[in-house]
Coordinates of C-alpha atoms in Angstrom, one line a residue:
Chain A
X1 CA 0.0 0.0 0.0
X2 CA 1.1 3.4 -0.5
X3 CA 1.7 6.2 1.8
X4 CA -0.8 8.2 2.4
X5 CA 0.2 11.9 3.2
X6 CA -1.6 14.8 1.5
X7 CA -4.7 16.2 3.5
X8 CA -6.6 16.6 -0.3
X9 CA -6.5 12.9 -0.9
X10 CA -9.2 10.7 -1.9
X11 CA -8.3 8.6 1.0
X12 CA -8.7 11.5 4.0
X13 CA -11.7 13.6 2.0
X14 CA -13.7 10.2 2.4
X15 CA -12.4 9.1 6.0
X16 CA -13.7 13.2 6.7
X17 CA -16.7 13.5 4.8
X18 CA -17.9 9.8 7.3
X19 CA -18.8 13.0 10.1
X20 CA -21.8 14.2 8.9
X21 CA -25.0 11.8 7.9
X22 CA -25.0 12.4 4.6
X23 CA -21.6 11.3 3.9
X24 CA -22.5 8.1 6.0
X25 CA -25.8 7.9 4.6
X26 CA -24.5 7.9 0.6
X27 CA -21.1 5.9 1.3
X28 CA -23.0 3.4 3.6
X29 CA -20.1 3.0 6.3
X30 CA -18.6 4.9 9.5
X31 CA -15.8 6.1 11.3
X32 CA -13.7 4.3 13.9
X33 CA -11.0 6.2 15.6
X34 CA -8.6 5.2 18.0
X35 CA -6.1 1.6 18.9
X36 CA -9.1 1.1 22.0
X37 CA -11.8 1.7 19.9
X38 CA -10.6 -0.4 16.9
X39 CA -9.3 -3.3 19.0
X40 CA -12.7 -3.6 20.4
X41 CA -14.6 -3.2 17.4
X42 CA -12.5 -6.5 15.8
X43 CA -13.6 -8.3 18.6
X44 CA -17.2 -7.6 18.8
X45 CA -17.4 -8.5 15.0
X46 CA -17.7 -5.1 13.1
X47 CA -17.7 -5.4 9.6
X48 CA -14.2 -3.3 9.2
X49 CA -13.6 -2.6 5.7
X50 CA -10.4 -0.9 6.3
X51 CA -7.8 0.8 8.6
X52 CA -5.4 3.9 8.8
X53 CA -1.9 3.7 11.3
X54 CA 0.3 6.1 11.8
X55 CA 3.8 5.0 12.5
X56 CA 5.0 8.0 14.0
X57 CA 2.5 7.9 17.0
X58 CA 3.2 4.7 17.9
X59 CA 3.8 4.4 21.9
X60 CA 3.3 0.6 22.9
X61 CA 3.8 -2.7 21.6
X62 CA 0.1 -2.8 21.3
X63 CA 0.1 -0.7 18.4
X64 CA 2.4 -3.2 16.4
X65 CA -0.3 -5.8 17.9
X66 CA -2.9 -4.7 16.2
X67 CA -1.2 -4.2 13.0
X68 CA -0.5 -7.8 12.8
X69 CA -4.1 -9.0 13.8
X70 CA -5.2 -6.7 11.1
X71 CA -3.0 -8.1 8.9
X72 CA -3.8 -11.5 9.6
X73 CA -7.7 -11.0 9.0
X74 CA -6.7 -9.6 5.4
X75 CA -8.1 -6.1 6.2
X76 CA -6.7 -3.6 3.4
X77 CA -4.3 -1.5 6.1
X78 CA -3.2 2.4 4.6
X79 CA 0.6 3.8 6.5
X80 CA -0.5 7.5 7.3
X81 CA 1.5 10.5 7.9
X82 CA 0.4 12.6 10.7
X83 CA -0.3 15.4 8.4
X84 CA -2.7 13.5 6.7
X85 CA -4.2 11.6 9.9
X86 CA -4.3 15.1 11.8
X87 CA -6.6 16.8 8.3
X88 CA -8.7 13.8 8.6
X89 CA -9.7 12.7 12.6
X90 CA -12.7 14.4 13.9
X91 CA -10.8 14.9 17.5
X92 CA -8.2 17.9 18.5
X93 CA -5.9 14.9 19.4
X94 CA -5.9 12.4 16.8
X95 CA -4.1 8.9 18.1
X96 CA -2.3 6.3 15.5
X97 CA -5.3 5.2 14.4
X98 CA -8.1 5.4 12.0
X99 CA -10.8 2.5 10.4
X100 CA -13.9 2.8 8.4
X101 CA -16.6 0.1 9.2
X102 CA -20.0 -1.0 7.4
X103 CA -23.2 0.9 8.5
X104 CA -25.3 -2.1 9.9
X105 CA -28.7 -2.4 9.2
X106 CA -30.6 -3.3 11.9
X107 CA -34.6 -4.2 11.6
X108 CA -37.2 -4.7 14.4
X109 CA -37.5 -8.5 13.3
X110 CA -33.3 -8.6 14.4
X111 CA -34.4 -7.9 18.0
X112 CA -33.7 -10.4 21.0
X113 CA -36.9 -10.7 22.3
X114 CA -36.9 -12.9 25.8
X115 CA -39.0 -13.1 28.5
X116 CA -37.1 -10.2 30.0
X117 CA -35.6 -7.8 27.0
X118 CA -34.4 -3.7 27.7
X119 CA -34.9 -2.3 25.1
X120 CA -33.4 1.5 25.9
X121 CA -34.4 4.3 23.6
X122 CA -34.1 8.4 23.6
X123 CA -36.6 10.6 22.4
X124 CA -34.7 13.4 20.3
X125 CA -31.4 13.8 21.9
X126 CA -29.1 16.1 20.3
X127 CA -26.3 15.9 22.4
X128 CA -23.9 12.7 20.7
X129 CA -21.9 12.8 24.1
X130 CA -25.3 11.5 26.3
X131 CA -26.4 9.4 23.5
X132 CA -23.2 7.6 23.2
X133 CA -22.4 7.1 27.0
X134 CA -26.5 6.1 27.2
X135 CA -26.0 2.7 24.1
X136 CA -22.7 2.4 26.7
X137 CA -24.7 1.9 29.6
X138 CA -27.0 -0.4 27.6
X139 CA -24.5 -2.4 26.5
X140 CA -23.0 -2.8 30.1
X141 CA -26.4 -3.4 31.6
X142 CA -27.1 -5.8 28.7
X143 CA -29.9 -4.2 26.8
X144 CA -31.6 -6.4 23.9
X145 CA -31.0 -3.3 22.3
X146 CA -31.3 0.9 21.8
X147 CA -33.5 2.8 19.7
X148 CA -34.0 6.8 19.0
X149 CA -37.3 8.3 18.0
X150 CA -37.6 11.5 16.5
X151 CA -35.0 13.8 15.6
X152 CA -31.6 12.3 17.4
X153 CA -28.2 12.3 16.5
X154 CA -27.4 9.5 14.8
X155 CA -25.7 6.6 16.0
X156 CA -22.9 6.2 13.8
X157 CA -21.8 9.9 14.6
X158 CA -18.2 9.7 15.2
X159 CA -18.8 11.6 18.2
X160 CA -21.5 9.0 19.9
X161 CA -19.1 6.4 18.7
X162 CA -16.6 7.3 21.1
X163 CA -18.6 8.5 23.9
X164 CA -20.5 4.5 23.5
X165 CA -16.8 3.1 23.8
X166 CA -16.9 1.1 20.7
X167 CA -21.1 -0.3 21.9
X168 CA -22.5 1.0 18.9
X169 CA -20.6 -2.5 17.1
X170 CA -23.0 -5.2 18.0
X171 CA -25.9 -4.1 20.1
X172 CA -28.7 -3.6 17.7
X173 CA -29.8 0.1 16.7
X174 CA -33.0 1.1 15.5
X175 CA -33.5 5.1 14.3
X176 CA -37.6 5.1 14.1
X177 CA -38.7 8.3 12.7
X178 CA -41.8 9.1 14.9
X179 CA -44.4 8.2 16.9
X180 CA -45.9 5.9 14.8
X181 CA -43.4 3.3 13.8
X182 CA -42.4 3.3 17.6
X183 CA -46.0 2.1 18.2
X184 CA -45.2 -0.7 15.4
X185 CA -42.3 -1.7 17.1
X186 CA -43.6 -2.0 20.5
X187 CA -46.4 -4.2 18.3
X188 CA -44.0 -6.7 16.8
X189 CA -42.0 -7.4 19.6
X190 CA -45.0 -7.1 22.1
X191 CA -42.9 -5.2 24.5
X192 CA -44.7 -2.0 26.4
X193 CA -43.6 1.2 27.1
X194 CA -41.8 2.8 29.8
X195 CA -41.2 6.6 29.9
X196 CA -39.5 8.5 32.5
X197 CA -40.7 12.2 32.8
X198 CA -39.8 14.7 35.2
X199 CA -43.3 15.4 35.8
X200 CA -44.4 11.9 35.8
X201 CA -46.1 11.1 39.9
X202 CA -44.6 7.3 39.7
X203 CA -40.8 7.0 41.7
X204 CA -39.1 5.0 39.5
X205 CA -37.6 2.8 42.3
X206 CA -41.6 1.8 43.3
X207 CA -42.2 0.7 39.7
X208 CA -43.0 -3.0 38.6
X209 CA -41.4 -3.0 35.3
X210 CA -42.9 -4.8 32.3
X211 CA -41.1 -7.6 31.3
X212 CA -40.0 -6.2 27.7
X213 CA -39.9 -3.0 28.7
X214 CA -39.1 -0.2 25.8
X215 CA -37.9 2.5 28.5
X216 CA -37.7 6.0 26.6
X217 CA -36.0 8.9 28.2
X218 CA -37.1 12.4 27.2
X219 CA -34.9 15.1 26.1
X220 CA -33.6 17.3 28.9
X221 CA -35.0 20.5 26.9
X222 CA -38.4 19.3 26.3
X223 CA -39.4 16.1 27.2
X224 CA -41.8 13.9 25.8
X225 CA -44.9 15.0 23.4
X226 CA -48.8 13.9 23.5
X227 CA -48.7 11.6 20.6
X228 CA -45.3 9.2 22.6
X229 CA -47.1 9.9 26.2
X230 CA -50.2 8.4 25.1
X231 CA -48.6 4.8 24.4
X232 CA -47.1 4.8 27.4
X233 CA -48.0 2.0 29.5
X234 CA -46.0 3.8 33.4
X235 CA -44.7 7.0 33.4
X236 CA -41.7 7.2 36.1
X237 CA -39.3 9.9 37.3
X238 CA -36.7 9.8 39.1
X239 CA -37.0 12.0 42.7
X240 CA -34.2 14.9 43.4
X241 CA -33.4 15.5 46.9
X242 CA -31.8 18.5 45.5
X243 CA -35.1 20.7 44.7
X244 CA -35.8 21.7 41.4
X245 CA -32.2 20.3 39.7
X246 CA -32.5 17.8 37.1
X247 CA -30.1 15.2 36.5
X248 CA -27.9 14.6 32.9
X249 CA -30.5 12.8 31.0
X250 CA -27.8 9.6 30.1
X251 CA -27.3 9.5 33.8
X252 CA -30.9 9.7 34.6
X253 CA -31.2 6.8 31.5
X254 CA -28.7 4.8 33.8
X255 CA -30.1 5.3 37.0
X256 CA -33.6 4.1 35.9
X257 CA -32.1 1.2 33.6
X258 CA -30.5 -0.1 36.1
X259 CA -33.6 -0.8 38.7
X260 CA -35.4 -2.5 35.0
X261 CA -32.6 -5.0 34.8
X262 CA -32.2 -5.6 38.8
X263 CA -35.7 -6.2 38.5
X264 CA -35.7 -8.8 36.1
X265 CA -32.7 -10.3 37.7
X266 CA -34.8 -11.2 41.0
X267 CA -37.8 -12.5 38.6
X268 CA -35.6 -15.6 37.2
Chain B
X1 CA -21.1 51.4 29.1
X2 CA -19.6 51.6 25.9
X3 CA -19.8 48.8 22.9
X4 CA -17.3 46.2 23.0
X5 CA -16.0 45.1 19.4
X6 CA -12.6 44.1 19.1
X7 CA -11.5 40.4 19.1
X8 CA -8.1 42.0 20.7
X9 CA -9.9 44.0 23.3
X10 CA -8.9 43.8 27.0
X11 CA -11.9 42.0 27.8
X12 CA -12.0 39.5 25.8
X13 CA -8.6 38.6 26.4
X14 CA -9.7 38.3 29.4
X15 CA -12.7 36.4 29.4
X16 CA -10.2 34.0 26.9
X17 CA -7.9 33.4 29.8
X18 CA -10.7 32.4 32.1
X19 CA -10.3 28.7 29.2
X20 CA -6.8 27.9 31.6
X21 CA -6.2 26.7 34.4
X22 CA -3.5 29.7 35.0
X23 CA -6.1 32.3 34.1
X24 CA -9.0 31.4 36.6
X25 CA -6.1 31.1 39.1
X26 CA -4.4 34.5 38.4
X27 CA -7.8 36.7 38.3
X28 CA -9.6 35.0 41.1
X29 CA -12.6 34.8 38.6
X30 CA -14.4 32.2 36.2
X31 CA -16.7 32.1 33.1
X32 CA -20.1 31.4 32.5
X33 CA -21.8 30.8 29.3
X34 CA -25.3 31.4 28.3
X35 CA -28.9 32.4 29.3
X36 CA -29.3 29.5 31.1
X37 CA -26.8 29.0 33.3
X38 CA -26.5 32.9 34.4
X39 CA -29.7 33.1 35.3
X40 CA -29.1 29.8 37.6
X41 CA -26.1 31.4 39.0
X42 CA -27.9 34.2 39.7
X43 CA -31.0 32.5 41.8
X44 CA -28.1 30.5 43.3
X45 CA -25.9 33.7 44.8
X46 CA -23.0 33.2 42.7
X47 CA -20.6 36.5 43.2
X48 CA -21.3 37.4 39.6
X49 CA -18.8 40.2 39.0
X50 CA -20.2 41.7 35.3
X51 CA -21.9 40.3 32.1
X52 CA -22.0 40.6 28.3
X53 CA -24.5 40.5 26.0
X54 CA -25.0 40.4 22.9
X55 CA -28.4 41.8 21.6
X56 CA -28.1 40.6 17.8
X57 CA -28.4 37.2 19.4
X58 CA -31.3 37.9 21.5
X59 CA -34.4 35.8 20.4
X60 CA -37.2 35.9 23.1
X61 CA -38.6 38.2 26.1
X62 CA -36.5 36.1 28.7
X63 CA -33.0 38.2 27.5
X64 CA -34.9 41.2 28.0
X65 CA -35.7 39.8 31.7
X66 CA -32.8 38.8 32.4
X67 CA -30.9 42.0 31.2
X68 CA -33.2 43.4 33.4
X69 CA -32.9 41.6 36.3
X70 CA -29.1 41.9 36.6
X71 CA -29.7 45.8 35.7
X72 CA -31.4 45.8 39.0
X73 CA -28.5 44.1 40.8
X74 CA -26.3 47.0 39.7
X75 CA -24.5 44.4 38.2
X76 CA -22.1 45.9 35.5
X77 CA -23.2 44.9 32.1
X78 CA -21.3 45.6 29.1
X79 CA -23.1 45.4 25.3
X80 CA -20.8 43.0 23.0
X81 CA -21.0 42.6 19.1
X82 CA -21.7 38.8 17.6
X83 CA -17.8 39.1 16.3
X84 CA -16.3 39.7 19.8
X85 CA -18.4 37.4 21.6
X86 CA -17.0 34.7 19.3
X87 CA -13.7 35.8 19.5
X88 CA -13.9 35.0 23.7
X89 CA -16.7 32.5 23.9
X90 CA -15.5 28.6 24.9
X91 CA -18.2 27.3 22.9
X92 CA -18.6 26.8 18.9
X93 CA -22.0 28.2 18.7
X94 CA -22.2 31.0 21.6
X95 CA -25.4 32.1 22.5
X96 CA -25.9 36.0 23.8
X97 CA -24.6 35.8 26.8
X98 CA -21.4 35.7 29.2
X99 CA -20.4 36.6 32.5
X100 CA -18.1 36.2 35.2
X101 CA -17.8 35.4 38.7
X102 CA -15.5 35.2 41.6
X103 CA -13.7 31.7 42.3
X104 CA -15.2 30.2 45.3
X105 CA -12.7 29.2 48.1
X106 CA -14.5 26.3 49.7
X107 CA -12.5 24.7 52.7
X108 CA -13.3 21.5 54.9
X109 CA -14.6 23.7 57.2
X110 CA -17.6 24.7 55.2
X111 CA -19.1 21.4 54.7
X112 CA -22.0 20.6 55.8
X113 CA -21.9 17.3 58.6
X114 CA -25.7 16.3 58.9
X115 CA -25.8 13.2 60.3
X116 CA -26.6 12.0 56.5
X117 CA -24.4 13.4 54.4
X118 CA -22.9 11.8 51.0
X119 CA -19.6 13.3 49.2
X120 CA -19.0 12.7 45.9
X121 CA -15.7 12.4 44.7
X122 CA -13.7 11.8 41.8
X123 CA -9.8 10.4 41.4
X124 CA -7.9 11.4 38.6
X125 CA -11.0 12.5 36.3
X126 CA -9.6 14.2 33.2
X127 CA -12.8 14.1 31.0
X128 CA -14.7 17.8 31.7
X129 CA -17.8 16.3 31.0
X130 CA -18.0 13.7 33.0
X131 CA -16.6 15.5 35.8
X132 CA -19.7 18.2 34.9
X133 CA -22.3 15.6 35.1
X134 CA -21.1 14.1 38.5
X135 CA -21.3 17.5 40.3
X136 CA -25.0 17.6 38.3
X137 CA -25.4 14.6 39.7
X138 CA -24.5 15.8 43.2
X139 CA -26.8 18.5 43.0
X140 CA -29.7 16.5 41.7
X141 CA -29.0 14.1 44.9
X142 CA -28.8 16.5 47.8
X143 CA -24.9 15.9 47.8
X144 CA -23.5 18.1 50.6
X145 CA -20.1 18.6 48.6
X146 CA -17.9 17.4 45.6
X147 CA -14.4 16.7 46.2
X148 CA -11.5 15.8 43.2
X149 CA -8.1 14.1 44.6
X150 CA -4.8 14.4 42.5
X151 CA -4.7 15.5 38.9
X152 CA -8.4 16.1 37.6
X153 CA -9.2 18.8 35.7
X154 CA -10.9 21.6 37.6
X155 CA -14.4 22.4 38.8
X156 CA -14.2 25.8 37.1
X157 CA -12.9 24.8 33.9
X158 CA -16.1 26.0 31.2
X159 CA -16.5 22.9 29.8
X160 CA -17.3 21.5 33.7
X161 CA -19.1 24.4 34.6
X162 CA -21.5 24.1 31.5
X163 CA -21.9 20.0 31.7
X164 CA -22.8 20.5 35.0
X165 CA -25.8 23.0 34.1
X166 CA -24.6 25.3 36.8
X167 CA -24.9 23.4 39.8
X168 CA -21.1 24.6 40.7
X169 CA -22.6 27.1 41.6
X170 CA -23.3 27.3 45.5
X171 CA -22.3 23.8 45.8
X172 CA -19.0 23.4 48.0
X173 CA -16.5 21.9 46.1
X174 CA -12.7 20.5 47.2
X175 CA -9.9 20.2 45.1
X176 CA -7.5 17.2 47.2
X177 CA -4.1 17.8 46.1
X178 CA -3.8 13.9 47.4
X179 CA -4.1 11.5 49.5
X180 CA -2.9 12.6 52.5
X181 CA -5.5 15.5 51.8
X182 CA -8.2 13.2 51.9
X183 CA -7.5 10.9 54.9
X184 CA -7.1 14.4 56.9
X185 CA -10.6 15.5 55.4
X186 CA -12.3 12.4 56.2
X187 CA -10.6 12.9 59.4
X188 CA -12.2 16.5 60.0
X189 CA -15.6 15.5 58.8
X190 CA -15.8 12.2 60.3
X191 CA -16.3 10.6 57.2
X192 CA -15.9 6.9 55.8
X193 CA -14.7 6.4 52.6
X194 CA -16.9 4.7 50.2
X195 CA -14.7 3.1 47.1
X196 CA -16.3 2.1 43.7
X197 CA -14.2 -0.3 41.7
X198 CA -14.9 -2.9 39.0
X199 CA -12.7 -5.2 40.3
X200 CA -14.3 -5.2 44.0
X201 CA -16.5 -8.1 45.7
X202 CA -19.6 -6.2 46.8
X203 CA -22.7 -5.6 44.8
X204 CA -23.4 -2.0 45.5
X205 CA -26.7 -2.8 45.9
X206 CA -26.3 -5.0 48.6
X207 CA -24.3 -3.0 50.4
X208 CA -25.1 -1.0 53.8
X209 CA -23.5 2.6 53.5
X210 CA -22.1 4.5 56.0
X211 CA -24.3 8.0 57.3
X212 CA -21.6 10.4 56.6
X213 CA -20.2 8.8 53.3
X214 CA -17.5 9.9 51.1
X215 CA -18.1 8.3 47.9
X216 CA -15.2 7.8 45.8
X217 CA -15.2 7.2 42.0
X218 CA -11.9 6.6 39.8
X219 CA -11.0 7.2 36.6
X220 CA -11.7 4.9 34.1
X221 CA -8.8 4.2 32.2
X222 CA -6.7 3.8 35.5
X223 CA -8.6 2.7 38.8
X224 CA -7.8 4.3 42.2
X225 CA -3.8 3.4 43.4
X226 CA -2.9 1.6 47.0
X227 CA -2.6 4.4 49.0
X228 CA -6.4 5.1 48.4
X229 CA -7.8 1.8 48.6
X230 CA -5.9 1.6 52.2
X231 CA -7.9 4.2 53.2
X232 CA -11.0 2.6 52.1
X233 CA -14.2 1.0 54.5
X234 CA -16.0 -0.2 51.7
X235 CA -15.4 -1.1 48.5
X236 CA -18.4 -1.6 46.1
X237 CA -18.7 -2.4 42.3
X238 CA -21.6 -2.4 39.9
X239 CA -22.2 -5.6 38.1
X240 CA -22.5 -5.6 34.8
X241 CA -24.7 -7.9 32.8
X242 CA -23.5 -7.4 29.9
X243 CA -20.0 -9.4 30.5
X244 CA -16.8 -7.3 30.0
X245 CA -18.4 -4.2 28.9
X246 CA -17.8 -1.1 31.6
X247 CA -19.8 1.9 31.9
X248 CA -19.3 5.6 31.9
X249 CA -17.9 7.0 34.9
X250 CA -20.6 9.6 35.7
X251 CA -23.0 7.0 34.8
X252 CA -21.5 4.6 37.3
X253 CA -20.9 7.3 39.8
X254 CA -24.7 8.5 39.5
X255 CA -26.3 4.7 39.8
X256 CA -24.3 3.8 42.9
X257 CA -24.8 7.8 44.3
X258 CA -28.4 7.2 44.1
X259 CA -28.3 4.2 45.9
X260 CA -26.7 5.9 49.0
X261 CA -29.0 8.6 49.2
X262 CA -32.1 6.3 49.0
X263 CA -30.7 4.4 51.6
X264 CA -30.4 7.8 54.1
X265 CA -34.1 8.3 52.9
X266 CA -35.2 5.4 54.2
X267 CA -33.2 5.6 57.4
X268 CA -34.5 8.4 58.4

């Protein structure tokens, strides 16, 4: 393979143009950045179609590591100068390393759907920082899966990447545009709805949760609307001691999806 | 007061310097960003010194109101153009409104000792965000304090100060240089020390926490060291369902945070 060095080519225009949606949307793959990131993206089965290293920031034997398990999976690998990799990362700090990955496509017929299923979903969260750490805390709390209704970041967002630690690879992600196809999703998987609402009268820790429970956080600037309310089958919040403060909506997400899961724990 | 316009202008050089560590620590003061979050230091009793604004940028009656509200507070308020208040703002898209206050100086001696009283505290956090969210968190929870040992960035850093929606605002918050800093606090306050760590034995949620409880949380990517976990009573962990898979620090911190302060709740 040939170096790759100048900020104009091909290579780094593509790699660049994978931060907004429509560059995602028409190429039909994503960004991975980072030796962590990358690392845990082989082993969680992400359909990598390529990488980027840069020699120069090489620091640890780890780095030459992953270059030969690359390697030995065949993946097309590009040397990259740190010119180049610095005009193509979306961070201040790029590290050695760069990949691009296959957008998957996830359908509500690919959903686990046992007797006790999270499934852990924002309603139009802009913010790629809480919706990363949020598919994070699904994936740690082992969620069926994560869905966004309404107009949310997306999920492949380098940004959310990062901030989900590499658990956007696997977990399945469904982006439903509205109300509606949430109610058909909720259908097919006969799962009901939980959504937490700082207005709701229901503490969350009192709750008896559903056993697939689609638990749907608000946004922190305005909630939930009529239409989502109405197909709600327990509203929750989560009390603050503190007054009137509110918490970080991921945290809030956490806090809540935790008690779901401990719940269903106890039932088996 | 007359216009400000230059991107080289004394004040915003100023407000500039308030980004560093060295700046906030040479003036004495800090920065806050937008509507929101003045007007929340303001009901709070921050010692807001002056403000800008920026009246192109004004889009409903609440600037009016607020303008108006820190007009009454003889507050000195200086009119800015869109191009200055980019040229100081911390943030990519500034809204119409800055300020500054003076630095708190919180010592040991101004924390609160009810006989239920959690402390929330971070080792070695250098993600502003997530330290943000945590003193959120804190808030949210009825926290009596915040505390950060060793090398974390700093409560009044802009990005903290803006993830955690104002609520370092009236909050008392410690910066522990070390260790030795925090045995002699727990000391003062008669205080246990609570540890969260992946690797520890007890399910957080089955554990019984002590009534004045400083809660620990360490960084991700590095744990807490020896001399911490000597000091230790408790050590908790939160499982994680989901196998290997870890969650995000202020998520972690906020689920097992919670759990304390329900536990006072229902002791009392």
């Amino acid at each position: 393979m040939s170096l790759i060095d100048s900020p104009q080519s091909k290579q780094v225009k593509l790699f660049k143009s994978l931060e907004r949606p429509k560059g995602r949307r028409e190429s039909g793959l994503y960004a991975l950045e980072g030796r962590r990131l990358i690392r845990q993206a082989l082993e969680d089965g992400a359909d990598l179609r390529w990488a980027y290293y840069c020699p120069d920031k090489f620091r640890s034997s780890e780095d030459q590591e992953l270059l030969g398990r690359l390697l030995d999976r065949n993946l097309p690998t590009h040397e990259i100068t740190e010119r180049a990799l610095r005009a193509m990362s979306h961070t201040e700090t790029p590290s050695g390393w760069a990949a691009v990955a296959d957008l998957p496509a996830w359908s509500v017929e690919d959903l686990p759907q046992e007797r006790h299923t999270l499934y852990l979903g924002v309603y139009e969260w802009r913010d790629p920082g809480n919706l990363g750490t949020m598919v994070r805390t699904a994936r740690a709390l082992g969620a069926g899966a994560c869905f966004s209704v309404g107009d949310s970041v997306d999920f492949f967002d380098p940004k959310v990447v990062r901030a989900s630690a590499g658990a956007v690879v696997g977990l399945p992600l469904l982006e439903l545009p509205a109300a509606d196809a949430l109610a058909a999703m909720l259908g097919k998987l006969g799962a009901r709805l939980v959504v937490a609402d700082m207005e709701a009268e229901r503490d969350f820790d009192a709750a008896e949760y559903p056993d697939r429970c689609a638990l749907l956080i608000g946004s922190e600037a305005h909630g939930l609307p009529e239409e989502i309310m109405r197909q709600a089958d327990l509203e929750v919040r989560v009390p603050m001691p503190g007054g009137g403060e509110s918490l970080n909506a991921a945290v809030a997400a956490g806090i809540i999806a935790y008690r779901v899961t401990r719940q269903f724990d106890s039932d088996e």
